[in-house]
PDB file of C-alpha atoms and ligand atoms in Angstrom:
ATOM      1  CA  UNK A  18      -2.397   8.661  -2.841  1.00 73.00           C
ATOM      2  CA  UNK A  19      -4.609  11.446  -3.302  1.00 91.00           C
ATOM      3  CA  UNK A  20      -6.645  12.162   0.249  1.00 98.00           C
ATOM      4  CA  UNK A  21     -10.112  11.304  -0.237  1.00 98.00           C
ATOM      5  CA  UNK A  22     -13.139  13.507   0.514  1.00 98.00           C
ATOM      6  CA  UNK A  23     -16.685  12.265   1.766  1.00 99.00           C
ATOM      7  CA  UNK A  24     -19.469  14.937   1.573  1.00 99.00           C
ATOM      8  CA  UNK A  25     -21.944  14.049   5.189  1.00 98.00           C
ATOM      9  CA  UNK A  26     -25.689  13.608   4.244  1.00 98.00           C
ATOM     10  CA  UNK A  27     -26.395  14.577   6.972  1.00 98.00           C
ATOM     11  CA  UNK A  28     -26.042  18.313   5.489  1.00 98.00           C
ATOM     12  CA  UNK A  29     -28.415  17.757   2.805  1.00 98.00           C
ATOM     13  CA  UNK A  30     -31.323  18.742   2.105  1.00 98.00           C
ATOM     14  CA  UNK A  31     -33.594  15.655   2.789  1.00 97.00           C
ATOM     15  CA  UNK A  32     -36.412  17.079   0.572  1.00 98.00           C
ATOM     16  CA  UNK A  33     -33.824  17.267  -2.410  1.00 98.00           C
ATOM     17  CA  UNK A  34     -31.748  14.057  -1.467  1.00 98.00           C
ATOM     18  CA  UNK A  35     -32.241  12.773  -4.945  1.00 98.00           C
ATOM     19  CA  UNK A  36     -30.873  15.904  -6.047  1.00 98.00           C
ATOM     20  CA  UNK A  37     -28.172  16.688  -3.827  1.00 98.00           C
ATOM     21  CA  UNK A  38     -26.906  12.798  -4.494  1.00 98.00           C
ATOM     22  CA  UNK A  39     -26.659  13.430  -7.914  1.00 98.00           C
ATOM     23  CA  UNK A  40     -24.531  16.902  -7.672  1.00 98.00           C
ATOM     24  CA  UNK A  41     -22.333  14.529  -5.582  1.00 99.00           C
ATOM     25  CA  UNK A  42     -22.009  12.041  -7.885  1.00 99.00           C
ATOM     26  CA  UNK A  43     -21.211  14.473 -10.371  1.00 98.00           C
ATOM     27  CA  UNK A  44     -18.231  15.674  -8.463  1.00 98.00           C
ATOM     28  CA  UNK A  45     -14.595  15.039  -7.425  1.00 98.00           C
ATOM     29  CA  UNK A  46     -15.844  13.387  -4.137  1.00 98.00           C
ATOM     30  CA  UNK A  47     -15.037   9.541  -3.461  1.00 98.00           C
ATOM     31  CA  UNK A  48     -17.644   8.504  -0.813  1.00 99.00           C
ATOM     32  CA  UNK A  49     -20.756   9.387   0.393  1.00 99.00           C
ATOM     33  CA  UNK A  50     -20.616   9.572   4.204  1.00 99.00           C
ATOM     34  CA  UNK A  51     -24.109   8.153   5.754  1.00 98.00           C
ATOM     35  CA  UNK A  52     -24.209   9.166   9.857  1.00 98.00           C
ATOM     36  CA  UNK A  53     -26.678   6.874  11.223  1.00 98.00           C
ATOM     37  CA  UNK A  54     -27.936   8.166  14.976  1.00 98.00           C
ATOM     38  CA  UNK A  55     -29.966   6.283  17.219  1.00 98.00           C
ATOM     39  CA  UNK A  56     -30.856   8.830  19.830  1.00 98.00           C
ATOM     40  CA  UNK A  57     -29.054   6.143  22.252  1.00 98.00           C
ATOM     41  CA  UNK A  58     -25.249   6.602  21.544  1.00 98.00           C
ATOM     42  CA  UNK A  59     -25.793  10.256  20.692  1.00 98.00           C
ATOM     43  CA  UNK A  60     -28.586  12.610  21.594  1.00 98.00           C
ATOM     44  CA  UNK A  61     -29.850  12.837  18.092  1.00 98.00           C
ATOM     45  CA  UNK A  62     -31.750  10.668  15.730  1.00 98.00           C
ATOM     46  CA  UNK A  63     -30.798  10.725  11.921  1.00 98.00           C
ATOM     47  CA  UNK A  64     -31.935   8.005   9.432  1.00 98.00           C
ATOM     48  CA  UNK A  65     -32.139   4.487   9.050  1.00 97.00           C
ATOM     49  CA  UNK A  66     -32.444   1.879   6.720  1.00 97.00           C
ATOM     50  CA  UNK A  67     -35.598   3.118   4.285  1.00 97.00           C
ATOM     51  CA  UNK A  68     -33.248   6.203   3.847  1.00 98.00           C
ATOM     52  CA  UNK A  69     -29.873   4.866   3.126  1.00 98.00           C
ATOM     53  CA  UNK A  70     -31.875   2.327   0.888  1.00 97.00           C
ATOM     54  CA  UNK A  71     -32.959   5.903  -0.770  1.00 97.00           C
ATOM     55  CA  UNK A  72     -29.242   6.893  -1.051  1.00 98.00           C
ATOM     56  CA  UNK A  73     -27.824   3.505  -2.464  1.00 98.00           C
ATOM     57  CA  UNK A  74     -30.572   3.771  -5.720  1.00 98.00           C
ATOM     58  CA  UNK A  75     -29.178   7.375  -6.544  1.00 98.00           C
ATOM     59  CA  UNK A  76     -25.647   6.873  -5.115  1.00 98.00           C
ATOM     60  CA  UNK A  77     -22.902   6.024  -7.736  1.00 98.00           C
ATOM     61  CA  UNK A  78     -20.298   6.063  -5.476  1.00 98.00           C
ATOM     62  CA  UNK A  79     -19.045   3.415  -2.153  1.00 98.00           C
ATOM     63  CA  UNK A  80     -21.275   4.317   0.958  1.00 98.00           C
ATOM     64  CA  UNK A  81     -19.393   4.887   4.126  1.00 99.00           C
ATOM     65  CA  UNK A  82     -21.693   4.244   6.938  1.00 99.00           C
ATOM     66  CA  UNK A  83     -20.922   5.604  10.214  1.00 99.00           C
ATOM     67  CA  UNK A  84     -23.166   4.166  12.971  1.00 99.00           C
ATOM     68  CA  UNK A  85     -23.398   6.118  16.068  1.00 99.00           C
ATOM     69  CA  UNK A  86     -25.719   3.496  17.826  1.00 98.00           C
ATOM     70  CA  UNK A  87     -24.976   1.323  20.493  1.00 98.00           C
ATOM     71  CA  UNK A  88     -25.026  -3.008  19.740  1.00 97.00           C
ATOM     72  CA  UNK A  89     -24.271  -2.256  16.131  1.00 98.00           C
ATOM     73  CA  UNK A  90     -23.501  -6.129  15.705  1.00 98.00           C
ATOM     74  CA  UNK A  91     -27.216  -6.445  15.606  1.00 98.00           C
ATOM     75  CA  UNK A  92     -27.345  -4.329  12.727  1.00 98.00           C
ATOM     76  CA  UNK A  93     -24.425  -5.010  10.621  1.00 98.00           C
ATOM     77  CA  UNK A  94     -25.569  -7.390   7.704  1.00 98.00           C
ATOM     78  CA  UNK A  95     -28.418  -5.060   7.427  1.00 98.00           C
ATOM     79  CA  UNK A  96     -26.330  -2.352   6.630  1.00 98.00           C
ATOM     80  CA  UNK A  97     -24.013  -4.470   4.352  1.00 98.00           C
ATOM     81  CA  UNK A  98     -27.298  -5.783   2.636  1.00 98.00           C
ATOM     82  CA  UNK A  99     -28.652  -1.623   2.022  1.00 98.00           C
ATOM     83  CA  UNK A 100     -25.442  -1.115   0.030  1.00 98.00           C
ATOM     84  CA  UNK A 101     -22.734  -0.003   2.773  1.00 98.00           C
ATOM     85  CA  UNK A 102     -18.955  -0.232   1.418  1.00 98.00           C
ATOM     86  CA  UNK A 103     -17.372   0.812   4.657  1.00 99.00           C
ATOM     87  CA  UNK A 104     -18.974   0.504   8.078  1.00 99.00           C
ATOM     88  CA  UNK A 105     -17.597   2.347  10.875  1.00 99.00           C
ATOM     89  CA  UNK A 106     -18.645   1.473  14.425  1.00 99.00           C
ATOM     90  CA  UNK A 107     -17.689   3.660  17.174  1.00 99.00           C
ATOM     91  CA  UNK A 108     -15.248   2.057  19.878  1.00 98.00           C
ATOM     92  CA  UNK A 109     -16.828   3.080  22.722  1.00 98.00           C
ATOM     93  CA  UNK A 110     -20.598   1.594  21.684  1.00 98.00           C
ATOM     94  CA  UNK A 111     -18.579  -2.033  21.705  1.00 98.00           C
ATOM     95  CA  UNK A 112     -17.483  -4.477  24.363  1.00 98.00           C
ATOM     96  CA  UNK A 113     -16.015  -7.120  21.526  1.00 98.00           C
ATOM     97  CA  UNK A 114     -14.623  -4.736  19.185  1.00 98.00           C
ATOM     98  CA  UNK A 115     -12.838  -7.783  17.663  1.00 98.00           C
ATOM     99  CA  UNK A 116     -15.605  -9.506  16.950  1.00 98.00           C
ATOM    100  CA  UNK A 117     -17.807  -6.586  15.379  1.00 98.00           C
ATOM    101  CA  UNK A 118     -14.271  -6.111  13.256  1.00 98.00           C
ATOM    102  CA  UNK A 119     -14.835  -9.449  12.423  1.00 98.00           C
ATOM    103  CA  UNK A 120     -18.807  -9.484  11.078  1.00 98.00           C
ATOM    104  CA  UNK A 121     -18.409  -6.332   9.268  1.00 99.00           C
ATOM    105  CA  UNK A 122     -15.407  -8.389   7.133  1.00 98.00           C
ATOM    106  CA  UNK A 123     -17.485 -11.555   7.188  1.00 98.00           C
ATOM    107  CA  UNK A 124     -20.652  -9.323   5.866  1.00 98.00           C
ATOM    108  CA  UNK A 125     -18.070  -7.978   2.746  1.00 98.00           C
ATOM    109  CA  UNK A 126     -17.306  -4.705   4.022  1.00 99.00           C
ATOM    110  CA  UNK A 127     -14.512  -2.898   5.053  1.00 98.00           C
ATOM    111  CA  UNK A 128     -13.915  -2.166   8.554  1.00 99.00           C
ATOM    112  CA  UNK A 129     -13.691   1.102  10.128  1.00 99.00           C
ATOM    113  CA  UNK A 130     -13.690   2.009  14.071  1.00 99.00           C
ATOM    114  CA  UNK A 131     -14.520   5.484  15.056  1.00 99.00           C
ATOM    115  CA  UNK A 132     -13.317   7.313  18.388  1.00 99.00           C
ATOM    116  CA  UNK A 133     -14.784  10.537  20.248  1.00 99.00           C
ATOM    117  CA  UNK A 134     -12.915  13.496  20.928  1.00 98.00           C
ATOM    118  CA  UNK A 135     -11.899  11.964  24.937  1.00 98.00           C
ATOM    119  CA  UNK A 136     -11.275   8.478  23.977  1.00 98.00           C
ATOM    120  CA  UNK A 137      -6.863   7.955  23.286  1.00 98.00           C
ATOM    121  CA  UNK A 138      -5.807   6.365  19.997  1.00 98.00           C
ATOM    122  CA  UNK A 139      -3.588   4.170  21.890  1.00 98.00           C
ATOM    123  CA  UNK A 140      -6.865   1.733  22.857  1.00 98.00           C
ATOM    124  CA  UNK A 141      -7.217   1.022  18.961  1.00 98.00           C
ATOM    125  CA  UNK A 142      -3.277  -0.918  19.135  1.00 98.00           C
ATOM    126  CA  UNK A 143      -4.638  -4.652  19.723  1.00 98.00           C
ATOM    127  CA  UNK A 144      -7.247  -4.265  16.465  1.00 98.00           C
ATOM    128  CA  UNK A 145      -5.747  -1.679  14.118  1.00 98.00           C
ATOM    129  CA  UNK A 146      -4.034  -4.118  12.178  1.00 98.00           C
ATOM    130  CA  UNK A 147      -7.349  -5.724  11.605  1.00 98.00           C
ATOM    131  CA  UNK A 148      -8.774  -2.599  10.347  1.00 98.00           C
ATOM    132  CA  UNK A 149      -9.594  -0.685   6.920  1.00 98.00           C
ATOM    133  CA  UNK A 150     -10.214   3.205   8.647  1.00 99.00           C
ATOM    134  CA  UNK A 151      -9.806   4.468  11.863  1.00 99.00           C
ATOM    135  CA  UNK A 152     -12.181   7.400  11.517  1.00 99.00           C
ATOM    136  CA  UNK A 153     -10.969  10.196  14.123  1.00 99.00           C
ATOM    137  CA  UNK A 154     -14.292  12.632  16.000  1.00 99.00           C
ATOM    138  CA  UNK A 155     -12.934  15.571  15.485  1.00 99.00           C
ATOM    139  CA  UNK A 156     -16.804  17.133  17.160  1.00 98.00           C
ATOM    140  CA  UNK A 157     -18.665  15.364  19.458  1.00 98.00           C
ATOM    141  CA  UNK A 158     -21.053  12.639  17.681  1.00 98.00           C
ATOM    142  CA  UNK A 159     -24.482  14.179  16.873  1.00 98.00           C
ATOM    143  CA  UNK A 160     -25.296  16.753  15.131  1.00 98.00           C
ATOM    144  CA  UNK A 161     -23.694  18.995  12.245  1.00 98.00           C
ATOM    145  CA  UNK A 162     -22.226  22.144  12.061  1.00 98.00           C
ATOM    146  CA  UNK A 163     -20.080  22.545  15.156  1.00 98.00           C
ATOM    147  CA  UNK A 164     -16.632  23.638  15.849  1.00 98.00           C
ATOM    148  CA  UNK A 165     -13.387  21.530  15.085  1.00 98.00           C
ATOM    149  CA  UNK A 166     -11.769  20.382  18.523  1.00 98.00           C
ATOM    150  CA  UNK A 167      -8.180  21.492  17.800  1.00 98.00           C
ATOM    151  CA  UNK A 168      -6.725  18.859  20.025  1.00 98.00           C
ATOM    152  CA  UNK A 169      -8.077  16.471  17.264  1.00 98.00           C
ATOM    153  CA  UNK A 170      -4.272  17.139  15.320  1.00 98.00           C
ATOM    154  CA  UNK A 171      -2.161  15.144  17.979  1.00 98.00           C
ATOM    155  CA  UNK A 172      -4.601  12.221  18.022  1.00 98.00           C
ATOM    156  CA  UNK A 173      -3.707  12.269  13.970  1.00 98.00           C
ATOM    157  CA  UNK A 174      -0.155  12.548  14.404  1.00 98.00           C
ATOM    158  CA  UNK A 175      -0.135   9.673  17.017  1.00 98.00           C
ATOM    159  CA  UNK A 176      -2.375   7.595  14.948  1.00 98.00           C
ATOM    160  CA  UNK A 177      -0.063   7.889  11.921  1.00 98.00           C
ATOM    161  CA  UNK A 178       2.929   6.963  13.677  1.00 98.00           C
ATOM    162  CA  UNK A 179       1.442   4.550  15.247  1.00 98.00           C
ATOM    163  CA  UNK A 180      -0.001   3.229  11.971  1.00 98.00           C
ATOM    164  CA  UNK A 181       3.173   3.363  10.011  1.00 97.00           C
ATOM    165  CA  UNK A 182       4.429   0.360  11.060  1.00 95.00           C
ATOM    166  CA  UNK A 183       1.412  -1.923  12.275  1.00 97.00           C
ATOM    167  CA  UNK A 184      -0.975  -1.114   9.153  1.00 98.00           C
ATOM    168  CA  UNK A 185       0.526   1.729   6.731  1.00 98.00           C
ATOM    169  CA  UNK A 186      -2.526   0.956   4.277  1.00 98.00           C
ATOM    170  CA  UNK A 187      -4.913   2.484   7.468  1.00 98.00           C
ATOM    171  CA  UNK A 188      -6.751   4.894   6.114  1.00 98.00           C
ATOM    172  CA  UNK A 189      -7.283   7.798   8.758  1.00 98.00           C
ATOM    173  CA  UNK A 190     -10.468   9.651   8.615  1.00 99.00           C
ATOM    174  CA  UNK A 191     -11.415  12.688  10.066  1.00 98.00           C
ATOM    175  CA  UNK A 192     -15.305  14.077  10.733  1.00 99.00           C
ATOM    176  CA  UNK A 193     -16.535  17.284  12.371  1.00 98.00           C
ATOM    177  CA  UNK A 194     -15.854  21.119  11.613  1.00 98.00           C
ATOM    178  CA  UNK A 195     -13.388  19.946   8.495  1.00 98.00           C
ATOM    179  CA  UNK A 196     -13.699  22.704   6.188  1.00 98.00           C
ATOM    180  CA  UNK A 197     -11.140  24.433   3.381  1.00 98.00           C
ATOM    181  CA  UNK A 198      -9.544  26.313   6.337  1.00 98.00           C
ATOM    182  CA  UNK A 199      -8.208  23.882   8.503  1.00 98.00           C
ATOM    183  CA  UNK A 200      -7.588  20.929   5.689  1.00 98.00           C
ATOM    184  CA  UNK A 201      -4.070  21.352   4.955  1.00 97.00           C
ATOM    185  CA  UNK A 202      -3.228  21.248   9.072  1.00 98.00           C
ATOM    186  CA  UNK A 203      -5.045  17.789   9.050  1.00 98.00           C
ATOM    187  CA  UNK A 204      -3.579  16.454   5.522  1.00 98.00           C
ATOM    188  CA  UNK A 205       0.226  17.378   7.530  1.00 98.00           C
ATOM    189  CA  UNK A 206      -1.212  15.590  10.629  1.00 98.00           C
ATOM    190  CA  UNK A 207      -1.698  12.456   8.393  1.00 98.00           C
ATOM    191  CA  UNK A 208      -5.491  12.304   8.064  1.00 98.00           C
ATOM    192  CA  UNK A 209      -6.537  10.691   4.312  1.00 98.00           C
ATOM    193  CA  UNK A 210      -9.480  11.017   4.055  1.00 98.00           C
ATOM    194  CA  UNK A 211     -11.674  13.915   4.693  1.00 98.00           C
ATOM    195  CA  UNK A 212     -15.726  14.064   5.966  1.00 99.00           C
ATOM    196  CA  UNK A 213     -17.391  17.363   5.256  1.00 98.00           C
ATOM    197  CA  UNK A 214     -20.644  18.086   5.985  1.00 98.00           C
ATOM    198  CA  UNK A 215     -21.712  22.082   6.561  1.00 98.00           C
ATOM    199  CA  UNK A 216     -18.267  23.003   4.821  1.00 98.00           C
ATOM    200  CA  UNK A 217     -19.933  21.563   1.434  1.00 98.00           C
ATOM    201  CA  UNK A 218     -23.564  21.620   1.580  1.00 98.00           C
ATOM    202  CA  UNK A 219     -23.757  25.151   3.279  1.00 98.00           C
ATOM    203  CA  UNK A 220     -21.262  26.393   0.254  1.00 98.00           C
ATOM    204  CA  UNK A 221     -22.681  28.917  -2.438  1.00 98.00           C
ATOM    205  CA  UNK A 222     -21.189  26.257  -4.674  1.00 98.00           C
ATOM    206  CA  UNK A 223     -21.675  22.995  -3.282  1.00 98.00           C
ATOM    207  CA  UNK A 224     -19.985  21.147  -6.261  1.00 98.00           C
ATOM    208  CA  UNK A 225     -16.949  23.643  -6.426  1.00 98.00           C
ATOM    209  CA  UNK A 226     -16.161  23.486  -2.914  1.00 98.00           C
ATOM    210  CA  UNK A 227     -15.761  19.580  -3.112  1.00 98.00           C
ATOM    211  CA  UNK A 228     -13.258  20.398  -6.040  1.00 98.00           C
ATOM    212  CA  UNK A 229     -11.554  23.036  -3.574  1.00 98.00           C
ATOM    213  CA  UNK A 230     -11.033  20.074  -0.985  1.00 98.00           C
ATOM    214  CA  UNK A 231     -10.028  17.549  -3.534  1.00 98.00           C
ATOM    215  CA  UNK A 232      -7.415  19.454  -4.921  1.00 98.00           C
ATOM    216  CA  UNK A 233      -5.813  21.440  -1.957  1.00 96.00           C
ATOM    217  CA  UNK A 234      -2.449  20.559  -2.058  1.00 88.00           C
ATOM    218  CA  UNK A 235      -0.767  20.306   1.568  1.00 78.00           C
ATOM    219  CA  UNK A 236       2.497  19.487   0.205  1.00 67.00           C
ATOM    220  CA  UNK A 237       3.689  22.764  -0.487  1.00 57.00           C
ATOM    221  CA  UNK A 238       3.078  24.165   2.713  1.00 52.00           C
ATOM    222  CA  UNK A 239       5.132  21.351   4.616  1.00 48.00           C
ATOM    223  CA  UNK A 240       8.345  22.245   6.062  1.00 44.00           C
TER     224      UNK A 240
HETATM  225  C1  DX5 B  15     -21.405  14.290  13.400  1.00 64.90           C
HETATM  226  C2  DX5 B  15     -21.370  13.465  12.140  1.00 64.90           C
HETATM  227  C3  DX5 B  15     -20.676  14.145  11.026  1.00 64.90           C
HETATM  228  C4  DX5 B  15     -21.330  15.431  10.580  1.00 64.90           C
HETATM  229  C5  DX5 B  15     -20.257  16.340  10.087  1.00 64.90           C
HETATM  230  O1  DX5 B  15     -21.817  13.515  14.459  1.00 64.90           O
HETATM  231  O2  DX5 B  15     -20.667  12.252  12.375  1.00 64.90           O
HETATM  232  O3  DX5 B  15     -20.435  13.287   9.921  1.00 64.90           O
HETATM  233  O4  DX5 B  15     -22.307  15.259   9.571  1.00 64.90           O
HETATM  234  O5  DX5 B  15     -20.794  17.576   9.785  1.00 64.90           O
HETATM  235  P1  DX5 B  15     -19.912  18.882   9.677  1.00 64.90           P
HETATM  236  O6  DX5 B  15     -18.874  18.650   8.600  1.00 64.90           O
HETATM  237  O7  DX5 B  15     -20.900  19.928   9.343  1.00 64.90           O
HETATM  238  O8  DX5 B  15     -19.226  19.101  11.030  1.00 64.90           O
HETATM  239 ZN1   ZN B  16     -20.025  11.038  10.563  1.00 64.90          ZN
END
């Protein structure tokens, strides 16, 4: 399967959404990503629910919701109900991880868990085969823009092998700093799909660049 790339939002320009939606939907991407911050889990506030209700009239492809807030249970049919198609909590904002897992399946979506750049795959073992994405902080949660935390390419490799035999459908996101440079190092590590936020909307040619990431081809530089 071809990886798939999901332009951040959060790199738009919130006076054009409308606009910049509809270059996306125009273009080789497969998601939009939607980073929800509550100021509480991260030290930043981004959007909520008027906004993403925005997105979903424009949007013509699956939102993937990433909630960086803490007691997302409280939220999660909400989000299902504004339109999410994947809804990723982060695994250190829950104390019954299981049990979110199993409201954002009960609420239709799929099921994604995200982990920051200190927290070890290994604590994802006893759930992954009840989850959709594993989505990999390769930044610290909260803002835009900043540099990819090289470390991040073990924590893929270990999550892929790890994967490939309790849940080889996982699909293994990766968000923060991705860009056309260092995309073919995380495709190898055995990341799938690909958030971009900066890389994309901060491009001379937004729409082009998605087509660069797309279509980068990792294969022929593997050994
Ligand atoms: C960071 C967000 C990211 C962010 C990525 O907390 O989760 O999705 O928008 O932006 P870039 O690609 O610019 O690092
Ligand atoms: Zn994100």
């Amino acid at each position: 399967m071809k990886h798939l790339i999901a332009p951040s939002l959060l790199a738009a320009d919130f006076a054009n959404l409308q606009r910049d939606i509809e270059m996306v939907n125009s273009s080789e991407a497969d998601w939009f990503h939607v980073d929800v911050m509550d100021g509480v889990f991260v030290p930043n506030i981004s959007f909520g629910f008027p906004v993403m209700e925005a997105i979903k009239k424009h949007a013509t492809k699956p939102l993937d919701v990433h909630l960086m807030i803490v007691n997302p249970d409280q939220y999660i049919e909400r989000f299902a109900a504004a339109g999410a198609a994947v809804i990723t909590v982060h695994y250190e904002a829950c104390t019954h991880l299981h049990r979110t897992i199993q409201a954002i399946h009960a609420a239709g979506c799929k099921a994604g868990v995200a982990i920051n750049p200190h927290t070890p795959v290994a604590l994802l073992k006893e759930v992954l085969a009840d989850l959709d994405l594993v989505l990999v902080m390769s930044v610290n949660p909260g803002f835009g823009g900043q540099k990819f935390i090289p470390n991040t390419l073990h924590k893929l490799r270990e999550l892929k092998a790890l994967s490939a035999t309790i849940n080889p459908e996982l699909i293994i996101e990766v968000d923060g700093g991705v860009d056309i440079h260092n995309l073919a190092d995380l495709i190898q590590a055995g990341a799938n799909a690909f958030v971009a936020g900066n890389a994309i909307f901060a491009a001379t040619a937004p729409k082009e660049m998605i087509s660069e990431l797309k279509n980068l081809n990792a294969g022929i530089l593997k050994v």
